Amino acid sequence: MAQIATNSESVVLEKEETISPWKEAWRTFKKNRLAVVGFFIVLFFILLAVFAPWIAPEGINEQKLGDRLQSPSAAHWFGTDDFGRDILSRIIHGARISLWVGFLAVIMSAVIGSILGIIAGYYGKWVDIIISRIFDIMLAFPSILLAIAVVAALGPSLRNALIAIAIINIPNFGRLIRSKVLSVKQEEYVMAAKAIGMKDRRILFSHILPNSMAPIIVQGTLAIGTAIIEAAALGFLGLGAKAPSPEWGKMLADSKEYLILAPWTMIFPGLVIMLTVLGFNLMGDGLRDALDPRMKS
């Protein structure tokens, strides 16, 4: 009986050992209630953006001057703006713009920053010094001021705002990956790959990069929320999306004159920005707790 019990315990231990780190991270993530709430918030807005043409009750530029600045009602749940346009419909379509800017800007900054960070951390010496000093110079400027400078140089537009947001986030990914590479390149499997003559490019993209993905995913999730705020800020300042685009920051800028007369024109776009960023932040915190071994008991 004792031998049977020992065998069953060993089988259980073997099953536990075969669980992949990603499955274990998913289990940890699901146990975090706030992270799950954030996930569903993000999923809601993604679905809203995907199915916007079918969900929105009216067209984004359908003007009804007779219904100007109507308060929220059964006909217009979020009210109307100064042109009689349905605010709910514009917010739904605006989700497409804000999420598109957030995801694409972060993908661009993550790719460029990760490549620079891997090169700096792996080769070190003068390469590391040059890349790190570039990152330090970029981080010395407040991010929003640097974004404004980039947009001012390129010209105000949504595309240039996206490029500016991508540029200002490159150092965050670069420094994060550099620090990860400095520790990973000392691992035995990397030293063994060097010993057998494996090329640097294969070592970087087959061994080091896959083992550095966890911090990239966490930073990327948190950066999307930041990118949405930055896009809204540039739109509010008139450096991002142009009228009649339903971008959330531009909606806030167009409604600031009616804050007292029709506060709903600013309240609902502001609430949507807050909820979206909150969702990404909650989900990012949950991913950090699930993927960072130091956060596990």
PDB file of C-alpha atoms in Angstrom:
ATOM      1  CA  MET A   1       0.000   0.000   0.000  1.00  0.00           C
ATOM      2  CA  ALA A   2       2.823   2.355   0.859  1.00  0.00           C
ATOM      3  CA  GLN A   3       4.436   1.662  -2.513  1.00  0.00           C
ATOM      4  CA  ILE A   4       1.153   2.390  -4.360  1.00  0.00           C
ATOM      5  CA  ALA A   5       0.765   5.664  -2.484  1.00  0.00           C
ATOM      6  CA  THR A   6       4.343   6.601  -3.324  1.00  0.00           C
ATOM      7  CA  ASN A   7       3.780   5.829  -7.010  1.00  0.00           C
ATOM      8  CA  SER A   8       0.575   7.893  -7.123  1.00  0.00           C
ATOM      9  CA  GLU A   9       2.327  10.817  -5.465  1.00  0.00           C
ATOM     10  CA  SER A  10       5.143  10.628  -8.005  1.00  0.00           C
ATOM     11  CA  VAL A  11       2.619  10.640 -10.874  1.00  0.00           C
ATOM     12  CA  VAL A  12       0.955  13.744  -9.424  1.00  0.00           C
ATOM     13  CA  LEU A  13       4.320  15.449  -9.052  1.00  0.00           C
ATOM     14  CA  GLU A  14       5.240  14.573 -12.643  1.00  0.00           C
ATOM     15  CA  LYS A  15       1.954  16.072 -13.896  1.00  0.00           C
ATOM     16  CA  GLU A  16       2.565  19.242 -11.916  1.00  0.00           C
ATOM     17  CA  GLU A  17       6.097  19.489 -13.288  1.00  0.00           C
ATOM     18  CA  THR A  18       4.878  19.152 -16.895  1.00  0.00           C
ATOM     19  CA  ILE A  19       2.621  22.208 -16.638  1.00  0.00           C
ATOM     20  CA  SER A  20       4.071  24.887 -18.917  1.00  0.00           C
ATOM     21  CA  PRO A  21       4.924  28.302 -17.454  1.00  0.00           C
ATOM     22  CA  TRP A  22       2.301  29.916 -19.705  1.00  0.00           C
ATOM     23  CA  LYS A  23      -0.458  27.640 -18.411  1.00  0.00           C
ATOM     24  CA  GLU A  24       0.628  28.336 -14.865  1.00  0.00           C
ATOM     25  CA  ALA A  25       0.593  32.072 -15.603  1.00  0.00           C
ATOM     26  CA  TRP A  26      -2.930  31.776 -17.024  1.00  0.00           C
ATOM     27  CA  ARG A  27      -4.103  29.993 -13.881  1.00  0.00           C
ATOM     28  CA  THR A  28      -2.575  32.710 -11.720  1.00  0.00           C
ATOM     29  CA  PHE A  29      -4.141  35.405 -13.891  1.00  0.00           C
ATOM     30  CA  LYS A  30      -7.623  33.891 -13.591  1.00  0.00           C
ATOM     31  CA  LYS A  31      -7.377  33.946  -9.803  1.00  0.00           C
ATOM     32  CA  ASN A  32      -6.858  37.719  -9.839  1.00  0.00           C
ATOM     33  CA  ARG A  33     -10.384  39.157  -9.880  1.00  0.00           C
ATOM     34  CA  LEU A  34      -9.342  42.692 -10.748  1.00  0.00           C
ATOM     35  CA  ALA A  35      -7.260  41.413 -13.653  1.00  0.00           C
ATOM     36  CA  VAL A  36     -10.231  39.436 -14.962  1.00  0.00           C
ATOM     37  CA  VAL A  37     -12.409  42.553 -14.675  1.00  0.00           C
ATOM     38  CA  GLY A  38      -9.807  44.486 -16.653  1.00  0.00           C
ATOM     39  CA  PHE A  39      -9.721  41.737 -19.270  1.00  0.00           C
ATOM     40  CA  PHE A  40     -13.477  41.906 -19.788  1.00  0.00           C
ATOM     41  CA  ILE A  41     -13.392  45.720 -19.975  1.00  0.00           C
ATOM     42  CA  VAL A  42     -10.751  45.535 -22.704  1.00  0.00           C
ATOM     43  CA  LEU A  43     -12.635  42.750 -24.490  1.00  0.00           C
ATOM     44  CA  PHE A  44     -15.823  44.836 -24.382  1.00  0.00           C
ATOM     45  CA  PHE A  45     -14.192  47.826 -26.064  1.00  0.00           C
ATOM     46  CA  ILE A  46     -12.453  45.626 -28.637  1.00  0.00           C
ATOM     47  CA  LEU A  47     -15.795  44.055 -29.583  1.00  0.00           C
ATOM     48  CA  LEU A  48     -17.322  47.529 -29.619  1.00  0.00           C
ATOM     49  CA  ALA A  49     -14.685  48.664 -32.106  1.00  0.00           C
ATOM     50  CA  VAL A  50     -14.990  45.573 -34.301  1.00  0.00           C
ATOM     51  CA  PHE A  51     -18.784  45.700 -34.570  1.00  0.00           C
ATOM     52  CA  ALA A  52     -19.133  49.509 -34.479  1.00  0.00           C
ATOM     53  CA  PRO A  53     -20.966  49.842 -37.849  1.00  0.00           C
ATOM     54  CA  TRP A  54     -23.656  47.410 -36.664  1.00  0.00           C
ATOM     55  CA  ILE A  55     -23.919  48.605 -33.041  1.00  0.00           C
ATOM     56  CA  ALA A  56     -23.946  52.388 -33.518  1.00  0.00           C
ATOM     57  CA  PRO A  57     -27.554  53.646 -33.698  1.00  0.00           C
ATOM     58  CA  GLU A  58     -26.696  56.514 -36.058  1.00  0.00           C
ATOM     59  CA  GLY A  59     -23.983  57.655 -38.434  1.00  0.00           C
ATOM     60  CA  ILE A  60     -20.978  59.408 -36.922  1.00  0.00           C
ATOM     61  CA  ASN A  61     -21.482  62.543 -39.051  1.00  0.00           C
ATOM     62  CA  GLU A  62     -25.263  62.536 -39.252  1.00  0.00           C
ATOM     63  CA  GLN A  63     -26.144  66.109 -38.292  1.00  0.00           C
ATOM     64  CA  LYS A  64     -29.546  67.137 -36.943  1.00  0.00           C
ATOM     65  CA  LEU A  65     -29.315  70.810 -36.102  1.00  0.00           C
ATOM     66  CA  GLY A  66     -32.805  70.713 -34.617  1.00  0.00           C
ATOM     67  CA  ASP A  67     -31.498  68.292 -31.973  1.00  0.00           C
ATOM     68  CA  ARG A  68     -28.433  70.318 -30.951  1.00  0.00           C
ATOM     69  CA  LEU A  69     -27.152  69.717 -27.391  1.00  0.00           C
ATOM     70  CA  GLN A  70     -29.986  67.380 -26.448  1.00  0.00           C
ATOM     71  CA  SER A  71     -29.567  65.873 -22.982  1.00  0.00           C
ATOM     72  CA  PRO A  72     -29.412  62.061 -22.586  1.00  0.00           C
ATOM     73  CA  SER A  73     -32.758  60.452 -23.384  1.00  0.00           C
ATOM     74  CA  ALA A  74     -34.285  57.279 -24.805  1.00  0.00           C
ATOM     75  CA  ALA A  75     -33.648  58.588 -28.318  1.00  0.00           C
ATOM     76  CA  HIS A  76     -30.032  59.572 -27.596  1.00  0.00           C
ATOM     77  CA  TRP A  77     -28.620  57.670 -24.624  1.00  0.00           C
ATOM     78  CA  PHE A  78     -25.535  59.892 -24.324  1.00  0.00           C
ATOM     79  CA  GLY A  79     -27.191  63.037 -25.711  1.00  0.00           C
ATOM     80  CA  THR A  80     -26.119  65.005 -28.770  1.00  0.00           C
ATOM     81  CA  ASP A  81     -23.326  67.455 -29.514  1.00  0.00           C
ATOM     82  CA  ASP A  82     -23.392  70.982 -30.926  1.00  0.00           C
ATOM     83  CA  PHE A  83     -24.147  69.651 -34.432  1.00  0.00           C
ATOM     84  CA  GLY A  84     -26.932  67.350 -33.284  1.00  0.00           C
ATOM     85  CA  ARG A  85     -24.794  64.241 -33.771  1.00  0.00           C
ATOM     86  CA  ASP A  86     -25.422  61.237 -31.547  1.00  0.00           C
ATOM     87  CA  ILE A  87     -22.608  61.100 -28.970  1.00  0.00           C
ATOM     88  CA  LEU A  88     -23.029  57.371 -28.313  1.00  0.00           C
ATOM     89  CA  SER A  89     -22.549  56.549 -32.004  1.00  0.00           C
ATOM     90  CA  ARG A  90     -19.442  58.727 -32.185  1.00  0.00           C
ATOM     91  CA  ILE A  91     -17.983  57.149 -29.037  1.00  0.00           C
ATOM     92  CA  ILE A  92     -18.549  53.659 -30.432  1.00  0.00           C
ATOM     93  CA  HIS A  93     -16.788  54.517 -33.684  1.00  0.00           C
ATOM     94  CA  GLY A  94     -14.124  56.418 -31.749  1.00  0.00           C
ATOM     95  CA  ALA A  95     -13.167  53.136 -30.057  1.00  0.00           C
ATOM     96  CA  ARG A  96     -11.806  52.004 -33.414  1.00  0.00           C
ATOM     97  CA  ILE A  97      -9.502  55.014 -33.677  1.00  0.00           C
ATOM     98  CA  SER A  98      -8.257  55.021 -30.078  1.00  0.00           C
ATOM     99  CA  LEU A  99      -7.624  51.271 -29.908  1.00  0.00           C
ATOM    100  CA  TRP A 100      -6.004  51.284 -33.342  1.00  0.00           C
ATOM    101  CA  VAL A 101      -3.626  54.061 -32.285  1.00  0.00           C
ATOM    102  CA  GLY A 102      -2.915  52.358 -28.953  1.00  0.00           C
ATOM    103  CA  PHE A 103      -2.189  48.901 -30.357  1.00  0.00           C
ATOM    104  CA  LEU A 104      -0.251  50.002 -33.439  1.00  0.00           C
ATOM    105  CA  ALA A 105       1.872  52.563 -31.585  1.00  0.00           C
ATOM    106  CA  VAL A 106       2.796  50.024 -28.910  1.00  0.00           C
ATOM    107  CA  ILE A 107       3.603  47.333 -31.471  1.00  0.00           C
ATOM    108  CA  MET A 108       5.912  49.734 -33.305  1.00  0.00           C
ATOM    109  CA  SER A 109       7.659  50.896 -30.142  1.00  0.00           C
ATOM    110  CA  ALA A 110       7.911  47.337 -28.785  1.00  0.00           C
ATOM    111  CA  VAL A 111       9.536  46.014 -31.969  1.00  0.00           C
ATOM    112  CA  ILE A 112      12.038  48.862 -32.343  1.00  0.00           C
ATOM    113  CA  GLY A 113      12.741  49.153 -28.613  1.00  0.00           C
ATOM    114  CA  SER A 114      13.185  45.398 -28.191  1.00  0.00           C
ATOM    115  CA  ILE A 115      15.637  45.178 -31.090  1.00  0.00           C
ATOM    116  CA  LEU A 116      17.707  48.067 -29.748  1.00  0.00           C
ATOM    117  CA  GLY A 117      17.548  46.717 -26.190  1.00  0.00           C
ATOM    118  CA  ILE A 118      18.628  43.225 -27.261  1.00  0.00           C
ATOM    119  CA  ILE A 119      21.557  44.601 -29.255  1.00  0.00           C
ATOM    120  CA  ALA A 120      22.662  46.875 -26.392  1.00  0.00           C
ATOM    121  CA  GLY A 121      22.376  44.166 -23.742  1.00  0.00           C
ATOM    122  CA  TYR A 122      23.968  41.379 -25.773  1.00  0.00           C
ATOM    123  CA  TYR A 123      26.959  43.154 -27.323  1.00  0.00           C
ATOM    124  CA  GLY A 124      27.612  45.671 -24.544  1.00  0.00           C
ATOM    125  CA  LYS A 125      30.679  47.945 -24.673  1.00  0.00           C
ATOM    126  CA  TRP A 126      30.400  50.987 -26.965  1.00  0.00           C
ATOM    127  CA  VAL A 127      27.209  49.705 -28.596  1.00  0.00           C
ATOM    128  CA  ASP A 128      25.498  49.590 -25.210  1.00  0.00           C
ATOM    129  CA  ILE A 129      26.845  53.020 -24.275  1.00  0.00           C
ATOM    130  CA  ILE A 130      25.534  54.716 -27.440  1.00  0.00           C
ATOM    131  CA  ILE A 131      22.068  53.109 -27.345  1.00  0.00           C
ATOM    132  CA  SER A 132      21.680  53.637 -23.596  1.00  0.00           C
ATOM    133  CA  ARG A 133      22.633  57.310 -23.853  1.00  0.00           C
ATOM    134  CA  ILE A 134      20.054  57.795 -26.621  1.00  0.00           C
ATOM    135  CA  PHE A 135      17.438  56.262 -24.335  1.00  0.00           C
ATOM    136  CA  ASP A 136      18.533  58.505 -21.463  1.00  0.00           C
ATOM    137  CA  ILE A 137      18.266  61.638 -23.624  1.00  0.00           C
ATOM    138  CA  MET A 138      14.752  60.696 -24.772  1.00  0.00           C
ATOM    139  CA  LEU A 139      13.644  59.925 -21.211  1.00  0.00           C
ATOM    140  CA  ALA A 140      15.002  63.263 -20.006  1.00  0.00           C
ATOM    141  CA  PHE A 141      12.067  64.985 -21.727  1.00  0.00           C
ATOM    142  CA  PRO A 142       8.493  64.699 -20.428  1.00  0.00           C
ATOM    143  CA  SER A 143       6.779  62.243 -22.743  1.00  0.00           C
ATOM    144  CA  ILE A 144       3.901  64.504 -23.748  1.00  0.00           C
ATOM    145  CA  LEU A 145       6.276  67.396 -24.541  1.00  0.00           C
ATOM    146  CA  LEU A 146       8.413  65.103 -26.677  1.00  0.00           C
ATOM    147  CA  ALA A 147       5.293  63.892 -28.479  1.00  0.00           C
ATOM    148  CA  ILE A 148       4.204  67.484 -29.115  1.00  0.00           C
ATOM    149  CA  ALA A 149       7.659  68.300 -30.505  1.00  0.00           C
ATOM    150  CA  VAL A 150       7.571  65.314 -32.856  1.00  0.00           C
ATOM    151  CA  VAL A 151       4.058  66.139 -34.101  1.00  0.00           C
ATOM    152  CA  ALA A 152       5.001  69.798 -34.524  1.00  0.00           C
ATOM    153  CA  ALA A 153       7.965  68.748 -36.665  1.00  0.00           C
ATOM    154  CA  LEU A 154       5.990  66.255 -38.772  1.00  0.00           C
ATOM    155  CA  GLY A 155       2.721  68.184 -38.937  1.00  0.00           C
ATOM    156  CA  PRO A 156      -0.563  67.722 -37.033  1.00  0.00           C
ATOM    157  CA  SER A 157      -2.392  64.539 -38.071  1.00  0.00           C
ATOM    158  CA  LEU A 158      -3.526  61.261 -36.565  1.00  0.00           C
ATOM    159  CA  ARG A 159      -0.800  59.338 -38.381  1.00  0.00           C
ATOM    160  CA  ASN A 160       1.940  61.639 -37.103  1.00  0.00           C
ATOM    161  CA  ALA A 161       0.461  61.475 -33.601  1.00  0.00           C
ATOM    162  CA  LEU A 162       0.718  57.682 -33.817  1.00  0.00           C
ATOM    163  CA  ILE A 163       4.369  57.948 -34.896  1.00  0.00           C
ATOM    164  CA  ALA A 164       5.113  60.363 -32.043  1.00  0.00           C
ATOM    165  CA  ILE A 165       3.525  58.053 -29.472  1.00  0.00           C
ATOM    166  CA  ALA A 166       5.540  55.129 -30.828  1.00  0.00           C
ATOM    167  CA  ILE A 167       8.777  57.105 -30.626  1.00  0.00           C
ATOM    168  CA  ILE A 168       8.336  58.267 -27.031  1.00  0.00           C
ATOM    169  CA  ASN A 169       7.656  54.691 -25.863  1.00  0.00           C
ATOM    170  CA  ILE A 170      10.737  53.142 -27.489  1.00  0.00           C
ATOM    171  CA  PRO A 171      13.095  53.847 -24.522  1.00  0.00           C
ATOM    172  CA  ASN A 172      10.720  52.154 -22.063  1.00  0.00           C
ATOM    173  CA  PHE A 173      10.831  48.885 -23.998  1.00  0.00           C
ATOM    174  CA  GLY A 174      14.518  49.252 -24.833  1.00  0.00           C
ATOM    175  CA  ARG A 175      15.676  49.668 -21.232  1.00  0.00           C
ATOM    176  CA  LEU A 176      13.388  46.885 -20.028  1.00  0.00           C
ATOM    177  CA  ILE A 177      14.658  44.356 -22.580  1.00  0.00           C
ATOM    178  CA  ARG A 178      18.276  45.435 -22.119  1.00  0.00           C
ATOM    179  CA  SER A 179      18.124  44.652 -18.403  1.00  0.00           C
ATOM    180  CA  LYS A 180      16.484  41.296 -19.135  1.00  0.00           C
ATOM    181  CA  VAL A 181      19.090  40.385 -21.752  1.00  0.00           C
ATOM    182  CA  LEU A 182      21.940  41.213 -19.364  1.00  0.00           C
ATOM    183  CA  SER A 183      20.696  38.454 -17.051  1.00  0.00           C
ATOM    184  CA  VAL A 184      19.539  35.956 -19.674  1.00  0.00           C
ATOM    185  CA  LYS A 185      22.799  35.975 -21.644  1.00  0.00           C
ATOM    186  CA  GLN A 186      24.587  34.581 -18.585  1.00  0.00           C
ATOM    187  CA  GLU A 187      22.395  31.480 -18.533  1.00  0.00           C
ATOM    188  CA  GLU A 188      23.965  28.113 -19.294  1.00  0.00           C
ATOM    189  CA  TYR A 189      21.937  27.433 -22.445  1.00  0.00           C
ATOM    190  CA  VAL A 190      23.157  30.700 -23.995  1.00  0.00           C
ATOM    191  CA  MET A 191      26.760  29.923 -23.056  1.00  0.00           C
ATOM    192  CA  ALA A 192      26.344  26.451 -24.565  1.00  0.00           C
ATOM    193  CA  ALA A 193      24.943  27.918 -27.791  1.00  0.00           C
ATOM    194  CA  LYS A 194      27.989  30.179 -28.048  1.00  0.00           C
ATOM    195  CA  ALA A 195      30.320  27.241 -27.334  1.00  0.00           C
ATOM    196  CA  ILE A 196      28.986  25.189 -30.252  1.00  0.00           C
ATOM    197  CA  GLY A 197      29.441  28.134 -32.618  1.00  0.00           C
ATOM    198  CA  MET A 198      25.834  29.226 -33.048  1.00  0.00           C
ATOM    199  CA  LYS A 199      25.500  32.583 -34.804  1.00  0.00           C
ATOM    200  CA  ASP A 200      24.585  35.639 -32.753  1.00  0.00           C
ATOM    201  CA  ARG A 201      21.395  36.286 -34.729  1.00  0.00           C
ATOM    202  CA  ARG A 202      20.104  32.805 -33.995  1.00  0.00           C
ATOM    203  CA  ILE A 203      21.029  33.093 -30.316  1.00  0.00           C
ATOM    204  CA  LEU A 204      19.252  36.437 -30.040  1.00  0.00           C
ATOM    205  CA  PHE A 205      16.015  35.446 -31.749  1.00  0.00           C
ATOM    206  CA  SER A 206      15.831  31.755 -30.838  1.00  0.00           C
ATOM    207  CA  HIS A 207      17.017  31.784 -27.232  1.00  0.00           C
ATOM    208  CA  ILE A 208      17.201  35.250 -25.685  1.00  0.00           C
ATOM    209  CA  LEU A 209      14.113  36.918 -27.181  1.00  0.00           C
ATOM    210  CA  PRO A 210      11.640  34.070 -26.380  1.00  0.00           C
ATOM    211  CA  ASN A 211      12.831  34.075 -22.772  1.00  0.00           C
ATOM    212  CA  SER A 212      12.361  37.840 -22.566  1.00  0.00           C
ATOM    213  CA  MET A 213       8.773  37.919 -23.805  1.00  0.00           C
ATOM    214  CA  ALA A 214       7.098  38.087 -20.378  1.00  0.00           C
ATOM    215  CA  PRO A 215       8.197  41.669 -19.526  1.00  0.00           C
ATOM    216  CA  ILE A 216       7.429  42.768 -23.101  1.00  0.00           C
ATOM    217  CA  ILE A 217       3.841  41.510 -22.792  1.00  0.00           C
ATOM    218  CA  VAL A 218       3.328  43.198 -19.427  1.00  0.00           C
ATOM    219  CA  GLN A 219       4.879  46.500 -20.526  1.00  0.00           C
ATOM    220  CA  GLY A 220       2.958  46.388 -23.794  1.00  0.00           C
ATOM    221  CA  THR A 221      -0.390  45.958 -22.055  1.00  0.00           C
ATOM    222  CA  LEU A 222       0.265  48.874 -19.728  1.00  0.00           C
ATOM    223  CA  ALA A 223       1.664  50.985 -22.577  1.00  0.00           C
ATOM    224  CA  ILE A 224      -1.528  50.638 -24.631  1.00  0.00           C
ATOM    225  CA  GLY A 225      -3.481  52.461 -21.929  1.00  0.00           C
ATOM    226  CA  THR A 226      -0.815  55.161 -21.794  1.00  0.00           C
ATOM    227  CA  ALA A 227      -0.845  55.471 -25.594  1.00  0.00           C
ATOM    228  CA  ILE A 228      -4.627  55.990 -25.598  1.00  0.00           C
ATOM    229  CA  ILE A 229      -4.253  58.825 -23.080  1.00  0.00           C
ATOM    230  CA  GLU A 230      -1.425  60.384 -25.102  1.00  0.00           C
ATOM    231  CA  ALA A 231      -3.459  60.164 -28.318  1.00  0.00           C
ATOM    232  CA  ALA A 232      -6.406  61.794 -26.554  1.00  0.00           C
ATOM    233  CA  ALA A 233      -4.125  64.531 -25.195  1.00  0.00           C
ATOM    234  CA  LEU A 234      -2.718  65.275 -28.649  1.00  0.00           C
ATOM    235  CA  GLY A 235      -6.232  65.258 -30.101  1.00  0.00           C
ATOM    236  CA  PHE A 236      -7.399  67.638 -27.378  1.00  0.00           C
ATOM    237  CA  LEU A 237      -4.543  70.025 -28.237  1.00  0.00           C
ATOM    238  CA  GLY A 238      -5.438  69.892 -31.928  1.00  0.00           C
ATOM    239  CA  LEU A 239      -2.303  67.916 -32.879  1.00  0.00           C
ATOM    240  CA  GLY A 240      -3.958  64.574 -33.525  1.00  0.00           C
ATOM    241  CA  ALA A 241      -7.163  63.608 -35.261  1.00  0.00           C
ATOM    242  CA  LYS A 242      -8.968  66.307 -37.204  1.00  0.00           C
ATOM    243  CA  ALA A 243     -12.670  67.098 -37.444  1.00  0.00           C
ATOM    244  CA  PRO A 244     -15.064  65.450 -38.035  1.00  0.00           C
ATOM    245  CA  SER A 245     -13.170  62.402 -36.721  1.00  0.00           C
ATOM    246  CA  PRO A 246     -14.866  60.861 -33.633  1.00  0.00           C
ATOM    247  CA  GLU A 247     -11.558  60.373 -31.811  1.00  0.00           C
ATOM    248  CA  TRP A 248     -12.218  60.650 -28.065  1.00  0.00           C
ATOM    249  CA  GLY A 249      -9.661  63.386 -27.377  1.00  0.00           C
ATOM    250  CA  LYS A 250     -10.948  65.436 -30.293  1.00  0.00           C
ATOM    251  CA  MET A 251     -14.503  65.024 -28.965  1.00  0.00           C
ATOM    252  CA  LEU A 252     -13.372  66.475 -25.646  1.00  0.00           C
ATOM    253  CA  ALA A 253     -11.731  69.411 -27.396  1.00  0.00           C
ATOM    254  CA  ASP A 254     -14.849  70.131 -29.465  1.00  0.00           C
ATOM    255  CA  SER A 255     -17.056  70.038 -26.347  1.00  0.00           C
ATOM    256  CA  LYS A 256     -15.018  72.143 -23.927  1.00  0.00           C
ATOM    257  CA  GLU A 257     -17.005  75.268 -24.787  1.00  0.00           C
ATOM    258  CA  TYR A 258     -20.222  73.566 -23.674  1.00  0.00           C
ATOM    259  CA  LEU A 259     -19.021  72.233 -20.318  1.00  0.00           C
ATOM    260  CA  ILE A 260     -21.578  74.290 -18.365  1.00  0.00           C
ATOM    261  CA  LEU A 261     -24.403  74.288 -20.895  1.00  0.00           C
ATOM    262  CA  ALA A 262     -24.141  70.611 -21.932  1.00  0.00           C
ATOM    263  CA  PRO A 263     -21.728  68.770 -19.608  1.00  0.00           C
ATOM    264  CA  TRP A 264     -22.643  65.346 -21.049  1.00  0.00           C
ATOM    265  CA  THR A 265     -20.743  66.220 -24.227  1.00  0.00           C
ATOM    266  CA  MET A 266     -17.504  65.985 -22.209  1.00  0.00           C
ATOM    267  CA  ILE A 267     -18.485  63.586 -19.423  1.00  0.00           C
ATOM    268  CA  PHE A 268     -19.164  60.535 -21.594  1.00  0.00           C
ATOM    269  CA  PRO A 269     -16.021  60.700 -23.775  1.00  0.00           C
ATOM    270  CA  GLY A 270     -13.976  61.286 -20.622  1.00  0.00           C
ATOM    271  CA  LEU A 271     -15.561  58.313 -18.861  1.00  0.00           C
ATOM    272  CA  VAL A 272     -14.888  56.076 -21.850  1.00  0.00           C
ATOM    273  CA  ILE A 273     -11.203  57.065 -21.903  1.00  0.00           C
ATOM    274  CA  MET A 274     -10.972  56.424 -18.156  1.00  0.00           C
ATOM    275  CA  LEU A 275     -12.638  52.987 -18.391  1.00  0.00           C
ATOM    276  CA  THR A 276     -10.496  51.862 -21.315  1.00  0.00           C
ATOM    277  CA  VAL A 277      -7.240  52.874 -19.648  1.00  0.00           C
ATOM    278  CA  LEU A 278      -8.409  51.346 -16.358  1.00  0.00           C
ATOM    279  CA  GLY A 279      -9.098  48.048 -18.130  1.00  0.00           C
ATOM    280  CA  PHE A 280      -5.615  47.899 -19.647  1.00  0.00           C
ATOM    281  CA  ASN A 281      -3.985  48.874 -16.345  1.00  0.00           C
ATOM    282  CA  LEU A 282      -5.863  46.211 -14.371  1.00  0.00           C
ATOM    283  CA  MET A 283      -5.056  43.583 -16.966  1.00  0.00           C
ATOM    284  CA  GLY A 284      -1.422  44.661 -17.098  1.00  0.00           C
ATOM    285  CA  ASP A 285      -1.075  44.442 -13.321  1.00  0.00           C
ATOM    286  CA  GLY A 286      -2.576  40.955 -13.420  1.00  0.00           C
ATOM    287  CA  LEU A 287      -0.184  39.862 -16.161  1.00  0.00           C
ATOM    288  CA  ARG A 288       2.742  41.248 -14.187  1.00  0.00           C
ATOM    289  CA  ASP A 289       1.725  39.251 -11.116  1.00  0.00           C
ATOM    290  CA  ALA A 290       1.214  36.115 -13.224  1.00  0.00           C
ATOM    291  CA  LEU A 291       4.390  36.315 -15.333  1.00  0.00           C
ATOM    292  CA  ASP A 292       6.858  37.684 -12.788  1.00  0.00           C
ATOM    293  CA  PRO A 293       8.280  34.826 -10.669  1.00  0.00           C
ATOM    294  CA  ARG A 294       9.159  37.273  -7.891  1.00  0.00           C
ATOM    295  CA  MET A 295       5.445  38.038  -7.394  1.00  0.00           C
ATOM    296  CA  LYS A 296       4.569  34.391  -6.764  1.00  0.00           C
ATOM    297  CA  SER A 297       4.553  32.913  -3.295  1.00  0.00           C
TER     298      SER A 297
END
